[in-house]
Amino acid sequence: MTEIYTANLTHWDREWYFSSQDAMVLSDQVFSDALAELEEHSEANFCLDGQTSILEDYLRIHPEKEPEIRKLVANKQLFIGPWYTQSDCLLVDGESLIRNAMIGMRDARKLGGGMRVGYIPDSFGFNAQMPTILKQAGLNSFVFWRGIDYAKQVDSPYFTWQGLGNESVTAMNMPLGYGCAPNMETTSKYIDGRLNPYVNFIQRHSSKMPDKILLPAGGDQQTVVHDIKNKLATLSAKGSNHYRISSFPEFADLLSGEKLPHYTGEFRLPAYARIHRTISSVRTDLKLANYRAEQKMLKVAEPLTVMAKKFDIELSSELLVLAWKKILKSQAHDSLGGCVYDTVADDIKHRLKEASEIADGIENIVLSRLSSKLGLSENQVLVVNTQPEQETRYYQVRVVTPTKQISFGEDVEDAYISNCQTVQGREHILTENPEGKTYGDEPTYYILDIMVKTTVAGLGYRVLNFHHDAKASLAEWRSEQGALSVSSGDVEISFHNGEIEFKQGEQVTKNALYFVDSRNDGDTYDYSPAEGDQEKKLSFASATSSTTGKLQRLTVYGSTEFTDARHGSIAYNLSIESDNVPGQFRVVVKVNNQAASHRLRLVVNPSVANSDVFSGLIAGSLKNNFVDYNGIENYPEFPSPTNVCDKFVALGNQEKSCYVFTGGLKEYEEKHDKLYITLFSTTGEFGKPNLLWRPGRASGDTTNQGHVMIQTPKAQLFGAYQVTIGLQFKPDKYADVEAQRFVDQCQAANISYQVQTYNRFINRLDNKIQKLPQAPLKAQNDGILDLEGIFVSAIYPSLYSKDGYVVRIVNPSNQTIQVDPNLFPEGKPQPVNALEEPSEKGFSVGPHDMLSVLVKSQGDDVNED
């Protein structure tokens, strides 16, 4: 007789075709009912979907329930955490997944402790580094549903899943979903129609017949199973299996001592459930907004908050938690995927806007206070480096000045203007002085973005001095009348006869960069080609070339009028820029989209013949993750040839390579040694049945009884669209370390601040920041860290230590590295995981792994909250 371990759960979508406010109203009834059932039946337990955000919302309306919840958590009847939200696991930064666990476990700790199982029941696939991320988050096991094919990947629902390095977790798959046994009815029809087929399915797909099977009992927005003890007893008496009350942690413990099959790789195959492989290009506006908010937190707000603490600037790190919560709420699998109604998409955008504004405010406060402590004048500009090592490079600084004729001091090696905005003077302007109000004229002034080459300490700052100089003349943009080209190292990109060409040495590649477009017959879940449609190359019409200082720019223009179902036109241009970093280019893509229901892709053709393709991940990449199309006839959707990357994708052979930094775009396809990077796929419908790539019912319940088809006109993305990608050509084979170095260069933040009176709205808070008594700083340049040659994915204030901070080191190489603890000059560095629990690995970082280092001053108190 097979032992069936029943785990009672609810899956709680925060938003979908309903809003998060709708879900909170519903929780008032469902969660209250579940708590009452657990109080009455001490043998029962319930998993609150592994996310604390929904409990946070519930306690907002029922604060009196907190003691009851604490008791149920302590009794292991109510399982909460480890996540803050049920995140998408392909479209977010690896650091976002880690923040999700950090914040979820901290919130769960306040209520008695979080579930130590990486429970993610409904995300649309998983990247190959999830085991490494889970272990960094203090989680040794994983429960999931979608993305697996037992015939192609691992021949058991219970197995050991290993990341790209040495870290692994115990994985438990729910092949028919978390909702395979809702309500736990006790009829023979239910046993024969639901329970037995589930058990038979697992036994049929297991190479070793399991005598223990995990049975998830629950469903979407569903309450606890009532009287579960008696129901399971009845099922055991009627059926051929023995049913018992269990939980995800208990089942994980049962498997921990067994020898299980082994697997390394991603889960993105729609064998038993739809995976929505092309959802990665739906509502790209949300995905780009999320990426920009993430990077603003990781590259600006978090390290600046660490600097604030070290330079005695008062600023609560809880602002970071507040911003992250808004981002994490927007990263739920349906939310970031974009398979939501337009009104919900508006909510997501607004949360991401709020998070970005908090990050902007943190930047504004820290830079203003730091400038005040340094006693800066209008002829000085503060430059900040949030990388953890000293860097000599071009930094973009913003200067407001009455003249463009300025010169910098000796600490600036080179300077040129990259952008200039003229603000015309005004008459009769009010000035408030201590002596009273006066009126006068405001002169014309300039807002200059200037590229300055200088050296700034790691996690530090430098003050640059400049003065007005009638003889000075910084370079500005000027048109080039000669060849329409830009060059860097031995690579030249030019425009000839309507085509963009690459020239590398003596090799010339025609059609090296271009757009292709096709109709989209899909919906907000999936791109799907229209019957009989062919993807078409779009033409370029003209180009211009210009330079300023070290910066070259080639801009190529085009437009296309569609005469088919797309009903409109698109105008587009590519600005290809080089600042003479060997083999490196920046490509700014701008599109004005006025066409409906189509997919636009940028093709990169770098002439890397017989290449392998590498998809970027945190601390490494996945090589050649192609779909095996044999035996997919019964898949519920066609496994499209598109793949997903995090930050970069690359082509490489034994002689050369090309790295593409995707700038927040996630979806690509490799075809004939070319990379097709999806800019967007637009649609006007929430759910459609009978798609070419997804036959049968519509996703999202819209063809279920009582549901109606919903239009989503905002998912058409009419209007302006812009994204910046990077290209790096290398005369040698691909290397993960080179990819990481290129990504870090592309993502390096440009942070500067000038004390000035011309425009108090360049930084939104400048007009309201009050002067406070502060101890002055004397050093005109200073820094906190110099981790030269070490890759770091995050620097942020400790969640538990008052003045401590955490540095997360990533090792993208296939060799173990040792980190010298003496590189951390202040306090006593401690190896920890992301939950700030001691790590047994010491300062050794294995291949494709991560190490968190907690740095805190001697005697720094731990904050239990």
PDB file of N, CA and C in Angstrom, residues 129-189:
ATOM      1  N   GLN A 129      19.894  28.207 -12.227  1.00  0.00           N
ATOM      2  CA  GLN A 129      20.606  28.581 -11.006  1.00  0.00           C
ATOM      3  C   GLN A 129      19.688  28.683  -9.786  1.00  0.00           C
ATOM      4  N   MET A 130      18.438  28.251  -9.914  1.00  0.00           N
ATOM      5  CA  MET A 130      17.540  28.280  -8.756  1.00  0.00           C
ATOM      6  C   MET A 130      18.097  27.511  -7.563  1.00  0.00           C
ATOM      7  N   PRO A 131      18.727  26.326  -7.723  1.00  0.00           N
ATOM      8  CA  PRO A 131      19.276  25.654  -6.542  1.00  0.00           C
ATOM      9  C   PRO A 131      20.312  26.508  -5.809  1.00  0.00           C
ATOM     10  N   THR A 132      21.162  27.216  -6.561  1.00  0.00           N
ATOM     11  CA  THR A 132      22.168  28.080  -5.948  1.00  0.00           C
ATOM     12  C   THR A 132      21.506  29.229  -5.202  1.00  0.00           C
ATOM     13  N   ILE A 133      20.465  29.805  -5.788  1.00  0.00           N
ATOM     14  CA  ILE A 133      19.722  30.896  -5.147  1.00  0.00           C
ATOM     15  C   ILE A 133      19.027  30.389  -3.880  1.00  0.00           C
ATOM     16  N   LEU A 134      18.405  29.220  -3.970  1.00  0.00           N
ATOM     17  CA  LEU A 134      17.708  28.659  -2.817  1.00  0.00           C
ATOM     18  C   LEU A 134      18.668  28.416  -1.655  1.00  0.00           C
ATOM     19  N   LYS A 135      19.829  27.833  -1.950  1.00  0.00           N
ATOM     20  CA  LYS A 135      20.791  27.573  -0.878  1.00  0.00           C
ATOM     21  C   LYS A 135      21.299  28.878  -0.265  1.00  0.00           C
ATOM     22  N   GLN A 136      21.500  29.908  -1.095  1.00  0.00           N
ATOM     23  CA  GLN A 136      21.916  31.204  -0.574  1.00  0.00           C
ATOM     24  C   GLN A 136      20.840  31.774   0.355  1.00  0.00           C
ATOM     25  N   ALA A 137      19.577  31.418   0.097  1.00  0.00           N
ATOM     26  CA  ALA A 137      18.468  31.892   0.929  1.00  0.00           C
ATOM     27  C   ALA A 137      18.190  30.958   2.102  1.00  0.00           C
ATOM     28  N   GLY A 138      19.096  30.008   2.370  1.00  0.00           N
ATOM     29  CA  GLY A 138      18.934  29.124   3.516  1.00  0.00           C
ATOM     30  C   GLY A 138      17.898  28.040   3.320  1.00  0.00           C
ATOM     31  N   LEU A 139      17.587  27.700   2.052  1.00  0.00           N
ATOM     32  CA  LEU A 139      16.551  26.712   1.745  1.00  0.00           C
ATOM     33  C   LEU A 139      17.188  25.492   1.088  1.00  0.00           C
ATOM     34  N   ASN A 140      16.905  24.304   1.635  1.00  0.00           N
ATOM     35  CA  ASN A 140      17.512  23.064   1.145  1.00  0.00           C
ATOM     36  C   ASN A 140      16.580  22.220   0.303  1.00  0.00           C
ATOM     37  N   SER A 141      15.336  22.646   0.162  1.00  0.00           N
ATOM     38  CA  SER A 141      14.373  21.863  -0.613  1.00  0.00           C
ATOM     39  C   SER A 141      13.486  22.781  -1.429  1.00  0.00           C
ATOM     40  N   PHE A 142      12.791  22.185  -2.407  1.00  0.00           N
ATOM     41  CA  PHE A 142      12.064  22.980  -3.401  1.00  0.00           C
ATOM     42  C   PHE A 142      10.835  22.200  -3.857  1.00  0.00           C
ATOM     43  N   VAL A 143       9.681  22.871  -3.897  1.00  0.00           N
ATOM     44  CA  VAL A 143       8.432  22.286  -4.386  1.00  0.00           C
ATOM     45  C   VAL A 143       7.948  23.123  -5.557  1.00  0.00           C
ATOM     46  N   PHE A 144       7.616  22.459  -6.692  1.00  0.00           N
ATOM     47  CA  PHE A 144       7.196  23.203  -7.877  1.00  0.00           C
ATOM     48  C   PHE A 144       6.254  22.361  -8.719  1.00  0.00           C
ATOM     49  N   TRP A 145       5.698  23.005  -9.742  1.00  0.00           N
ATOM     50  CA  TRP A 145       4.780  22.326 -10.651  1.00  0.00           C
ATOM     51  C   TRP A 145       5.307  22.329 -12.074  1.00  0.00           C
ATOM     52  N   ARG A 146       5.328  23.480 -12.718  1.00  0.00           N
ATOM     53  CA  ARG A 146       5.464  23.568 -14.168  1.00  0.00           C
ATOM     54  C   ARG A 146       6.911  23.439 -14.655  1.00  0.00           C
ATOM     55  N   GLY A 147       7.042  23.004 -15.907  1.00  0.00           N
ATOM     56  CA  GLY A 147       8.318  23.087 -16.601  1.00  0.00           C
ATOM     57  C   GLY A 147       9.067  21.793 -16.794  1.00  0.00           C
ATOM     58  N   ILE A 148       8.644  20.708 -16.157  1.00  0.00           N
ATOM     59  CA  ILE A 148       9.401  19.467 -16.183  1.00  0.00           C
ATOM     60  C   ILE A 148       8.833  18.488 -17.206  1.00  0.00           C
ATOM     61  N   ASP A 149       9.705  17.670 -17.773  1.00  0.00           N
ATOM     62  CA  ASP A 149       9.319  16.539 -18.618  1.00  0.00           C
ATOM     63  C   ASP A 149      10.133  15.343 -18.148  1.00  0.00           C
ATOM     64  N   TYR A 150       9.461  14.378 -17.520  1.00  0.00           N
ATOM     65  CA  TYR A 150      10.175  13.230 -16.956  1.00  0.00           C
ATOM     66  C   TYR A 150      10.902  12.423 -18.024  1.00  0.00           C
ATOM     67  N   ALA A 151      10.380  12.433 -19.231  1.00  0.00           N
ATOM     68  CA  ALA A 151      11.002  11.642 -20.299  1.00  0.00           C
ATOM     69  C   ALA A 151      12.293  12.278 -20.805  1.00  0.00           C
ATOM     70  N   LYS A 152      12.439  13.588 -20.662  1.00  0.00           N
ATOM     71  CA  LYS A 152      13.594  14.291 -21.233  1.00  0.00           C
ATOM     72  C   LYS A 152      14.583  14.787 -20.182  1.00  0.00           C
ATOM     73  N   GLN A 153      14.142  14.925 -18.923  1.00  0.00           N
ATOM     74  CA  GLN A 153      14.991  15.595 -17.940  1.00  0.00           C
ATOM     75  C   GLN A 153      15.374  14.705 -16.758  1.00  0.00           C
ATOM     76  N   VAL A 154      14.410  14.244 -16.006  1.00  0.00           N
ATOM     77  CA  VAL A 154      14.713  13.394 -14.854  1.00  0.00           C
ATOM     78  C   VAL A 154      13.516  12.466 -14.647  1.00  0.00           C
ATOM     79  N   ASP A 155      13.792  11.189 -14.424  1.00  0.00           N
ATOM     80  CA  ASP A 155      12.705  10.198 -14.442  1.00  0.00           C
ATOM     81  C   ASP A 155      12.103   9.956 -13.062  1.00  0.00           C
ATOM     82  N   SER A 156      11.832  11.045 -12.354  1.00  0.00           N
ATOM     83  CA  SER A 156      11.198  10.934 -11.050  1.00  0.00           C
ATOM     84  C   SER A 156      10.687  12.299 -10.634  1.00  0.00           C
ATOM     85  N   PRO A 157       9.554  12.341  -9.917  1.00  0.00           N
ATOM     86  CA  PRO A 157       9.093  13.635  -9.400  1.00  0.00           C
ATOM     87  C   PRO A 157       9.897  14.107  -8.194  1.00  0.00           C
ATOM     88  N   TYR A 158      10.699  13.212  -7.611  1.00  0.00           N
ATOM     89  CA  TYR A 158      11.508  13.564  -6.442  1.00  0.00           C
ATOM     90  C   TYR A 158      12.967  13.302  -6.788  1.00  0.00           C
ATOM     91  N   PHE A 159      13.796  14.345  -6.730  1.00  0.00           N
ATOM     92  CA  PHE A 159      15.159  14.230  -7.228  1.00  0.00           C
ATOM     93  C   PHE A 159      16.047  15.294  -6.591  1.00  0.00           C
ATOM     94  N   THR A 160      17.329  15.181  -6.830  1.00  0.00           N
ATOM     95  CA  THR A 160      18.292  16.194  -6.408  1.00  0.00           C
ATOM     96  C   THR A 160      18.548  17.122  -7.573  1.00  0.00           C
ATOM     97  N   TRP A 161      18.297  18.409  -7.362  1.00  0.00           N
ATOM     98  CA  TRP A 161      18.490  19.413  -8.422  1.00  0.00           C
ATOM     99  C   TRP A 161      19.728  20.231  -8.089  1.00  0.00           C
ATOM    100  N   GLN A 162      20.694  20.207  -9.001  1.00  0.00           N
ATOM    101  CA  GLN A 162      21.950  20.916  -8.787  1.00  0.00           C
ATOM    102  C   GLN A 162      22.038  22.128  -9.692  1.00  0.00           C
ATOM    103  N   GLY A 163      22.600  23.224  -9.148  1.00  0.00           N
ATOM    104  CA  GLY A 163      22.821  24.422  -9.946  1.00  0.00           C
ATOM    105  C   GLY A 163      24.030  24.268 -10.845  1.00  0.00           C
ATOM    106  N   LEU A 164      24.513  25.377 -11.384  1.00  0.00           N
ATOM    107  CA  LEU A 164      25.665  25.329 -12.282  1.00  0.00           C
ATOM    108  C   LEU A 164      26.942  24.955 -11.545  1.00  0.00           C
ATOM    109  N   GLY A 165      26.972  25.193 -10.233  1.00  0.00           N
ATOM    110  CA  GLY A 165      28.133  24.843  -9.430  1.00  0.00           C
ATOM    111  C   GLY A 165      27.869  23.601  -8.609  1.00  0.00           C
ATOM    112  N   ASN A 166      28.237  23.648  -7.335  1.00  0.00           N
ATOM    113  CA  ASN A 166      28.138  22.466  -6.479  1.00  0.00           C
ATOM    114  C   ASN A 166      26.901  22.444  -5.598  1.00  0.00           C
ATOM    115  N   GLU A 167      26.146  23.530  -5.562  1.00  0.00           N
ATOM    116  CA  GLU A 167      24.988  23.592  -4.672  1.00  0.00           C
ATOM    117  C   GLU A 167      23.810  22.798  -5.243  1.00  0.00           C
ATOM    118  N   SER A 168      23.093  22.090  -4.365  1.00  0.00           N
ATOM    119  CA  SER A 168      21.938  21.312  -4.805  1.00  0.00           C
ATOM    120  C   SER A 168      20.873  21.316  -3.720  1.00  0.00           C
ATOM    121  N   VAL A 169      19.636  21.036  -4.142  1.00  0.00           N
ATOM    122  CA  VAL A 169      18.498  20.973  -3.223  1.00  0.00           C
ATOM    123  C   VAL A 169      17.681  19.723  -3.531  1.00  0.00           C
ATOM    124  N   THR A 170      16.873  19.307  -2.565  1.00  0.00           N
ATOM    125  CA  THR A 170      15.909  18.228  -2.782  1.00  0.00           C
ATOM    126  C   THR A 170      14.672  18.815  -3.449  1.00  0.00           C
ATOM    127  N   ALA A 171      14.366  18.340  -4.659  1.00  0.00           N
ATOM    128  CA  ALA A 171      13.243  18.890  -5.427  1.00  0.00           C
ATOM    129  C   ALA A 171      12.065  17.934  -5.404  1.00  0.00           C
ATOM    130  N   MET A 172      10.882  18.509  -5.238  1.00  0.00           N
ATOM    131  CA  MET A 172       9.634  17.740  -5.213  1.00  0.00           C
ATOM    132  C   MET A 172       8.677  18.356  -6.227  1.00  0.00           C
ATOM    133  N   ASN A 173       8.346  17.603  -7.244  1.00  0.00           N
ATOM    134  CA  ASN A 173       7.474  18.106  -8.299  1.00  0.00           C
ATOM    135  C   ASN A 173       6.025  17.669  -8.077  1.00  0.00           C
ATOM    136  N   MET A 174       5.103  18.594  -8.360  1.00  0.00           N
ATOM    137  CA  MET A 174       3.667  18.292  -8.343  1.00  0.00           C
ATOM    138  C   MET A 174       3.219  18.252  -9.799  1.00  0.00           C
ATOM    139  N   PRO A 175       3.330  17.123 -10.489  1.00  0.00           N
ATOM    140  CA  PRO A 175       3.194  17.097 -11.952  1.00  0.00           C
ATOM    141  C   PRO A 175       1.826  17.522 -12.465  1.00  0.00           C
ATOM    142  N   LEU A 176       0.788  17.333 -11.680  1.00  0.00           N
ATOM    143  CA  LEU A 176      -0.553  17.741 -12.101  1.00  0.00           C
ATOM    144  C   LEU A 176      -1.023  18.984 -11.363  1.00  0.00           C
ATOM    145  N   GLY A 177      -0.079  19.668 -10.724  1.00  0.00           N
ATOM    146  CA  GLY A 177      -0.393  20.958 -10.137  1.00  0.00           C
ATOM    147  C   GLY A 177      -0.742  20.901  -8.663  1.00  0.00           C
ATOM    148  N   TYR A 178      -0.818  22.104  -8.080  1.00  0.00           N
ATOM    149  CA  TYR A 178      -1.175  22.238  -6.674  1.00  0.00           C
ATOM    150  C   TYR A 178      -2.662  22.018  -6.452  1.00  0.00           C
ATOM    151  N   GLY A 179      -3.446  22.031  -7.541  1.00  0.00           N
ATOM    152  CA  GLY A 179      -4.892  21.910  -7.419  1.00  0.00           C
ATOM    153  C   GLY A 179      -5.414  20.558  -7.857  1.00  0.00           C
ATOM    154  N   CYS A 180      -4.581  19.507  -7.719  1.00  0.00           N
ATOM    155  CA  CYS A 180      -5.028  18.190  -8.211  1.00  0.00           C
ATOM    156  C   CYS A 180      -6.009  17.527  -7.257  1.00  0.00           C
ATOM    157  N   ALA A 181      -6.106  18.019  -6.014  1.00  0.00           N
ATOM    158  CA  ALA A 181      -7.038  17.400  -5.063  1.00  0.00           C
ATOM    159  C   ALA A 181      -7.744  18.467  -4.241  1.00  0.00           C
ATOM    160  N   PRO A 182      -8.532  19.327  -4.881  1.00  0.00           N
ATOM    161  CA  PRO A 182      -9.246  20.353  -4.108  1.00  0.00           C
ATOM    162  C   PRO A 182     -10.366  19.743  -3.276  1.00  0.00           C
ATOM    163  N   ASN A 183     -10.581  20.267  -2.105  1.00  0.00           N
ATOM    164  CA  ASN A 183     -11.699  19.907  -1.216  1.00  0.00           C
ATOM    165  C   ASN A 183     -11.591  18.517  -0.597  1.00  0.00           C
ATOM    166  N   MET A 184     -10.793  17.612  -1.176  1.00  0.00           N
ATOM    167  CA  MET A 184     -10.649  16.245  -0.667  1.00  0.00           C
ATOM    168  C   MET A 184     -12.005  15.595  -0.415  1.00  0.00           C
ATOM    169  N   GLU A 185     -12.749  15.444  -1.488  1.00  0.00           N
ATOM    170  CA  GLU A 185     -14.031  14.749  -1.357  1.00  0.00           C
ATOM    171  C   GLU A 185     -13.797  13.267  -1.101  1.00  0.00           C
ATOM    172  N   THR A 186     -14.792  12.576  -0.586  1.00  0.00           N
ATOM    173  CA  THR A 186     -14.626  11.178  -0.175  1.00  0.00           C
ATOM    174  C   THR A 186     -15.450  10.210  -1.006  1.00  0.00           C
ATOM    175  N   THR A 187     -15.998  10.661  -2.118  1.00  0.00           N
ATOM    176  CA  THR A 187     -16.818   9.778  -2.945  1.00  0.00           C
ATOM    177  C   THR A 187     -15.934   8.852  -3.776  1.00  0.00           C
ATOM    178  N   SER A 188     -16.490   7.732  -4.190  1.00  0.00           N
ATOM    179  CA  SER A 188     -15.766   6.800  -5.064  1.00  0.00           C
ATOM    180  C   SER A 188     -15.452   7.456  -6.395  1.00  0.00           C
ATOM    181  N   LYS A 189     -16.371   8.293  -6.862  1.00  0.00           N
ATOM    182  CA  LYS A 189     -16.131   9.011  -8.117  1.00  0.00           C
ATOM    183  C   LYS A 189     -14.902   9.912  -8.007  1.00  0.00           C
TER     184      LYS A 189
END
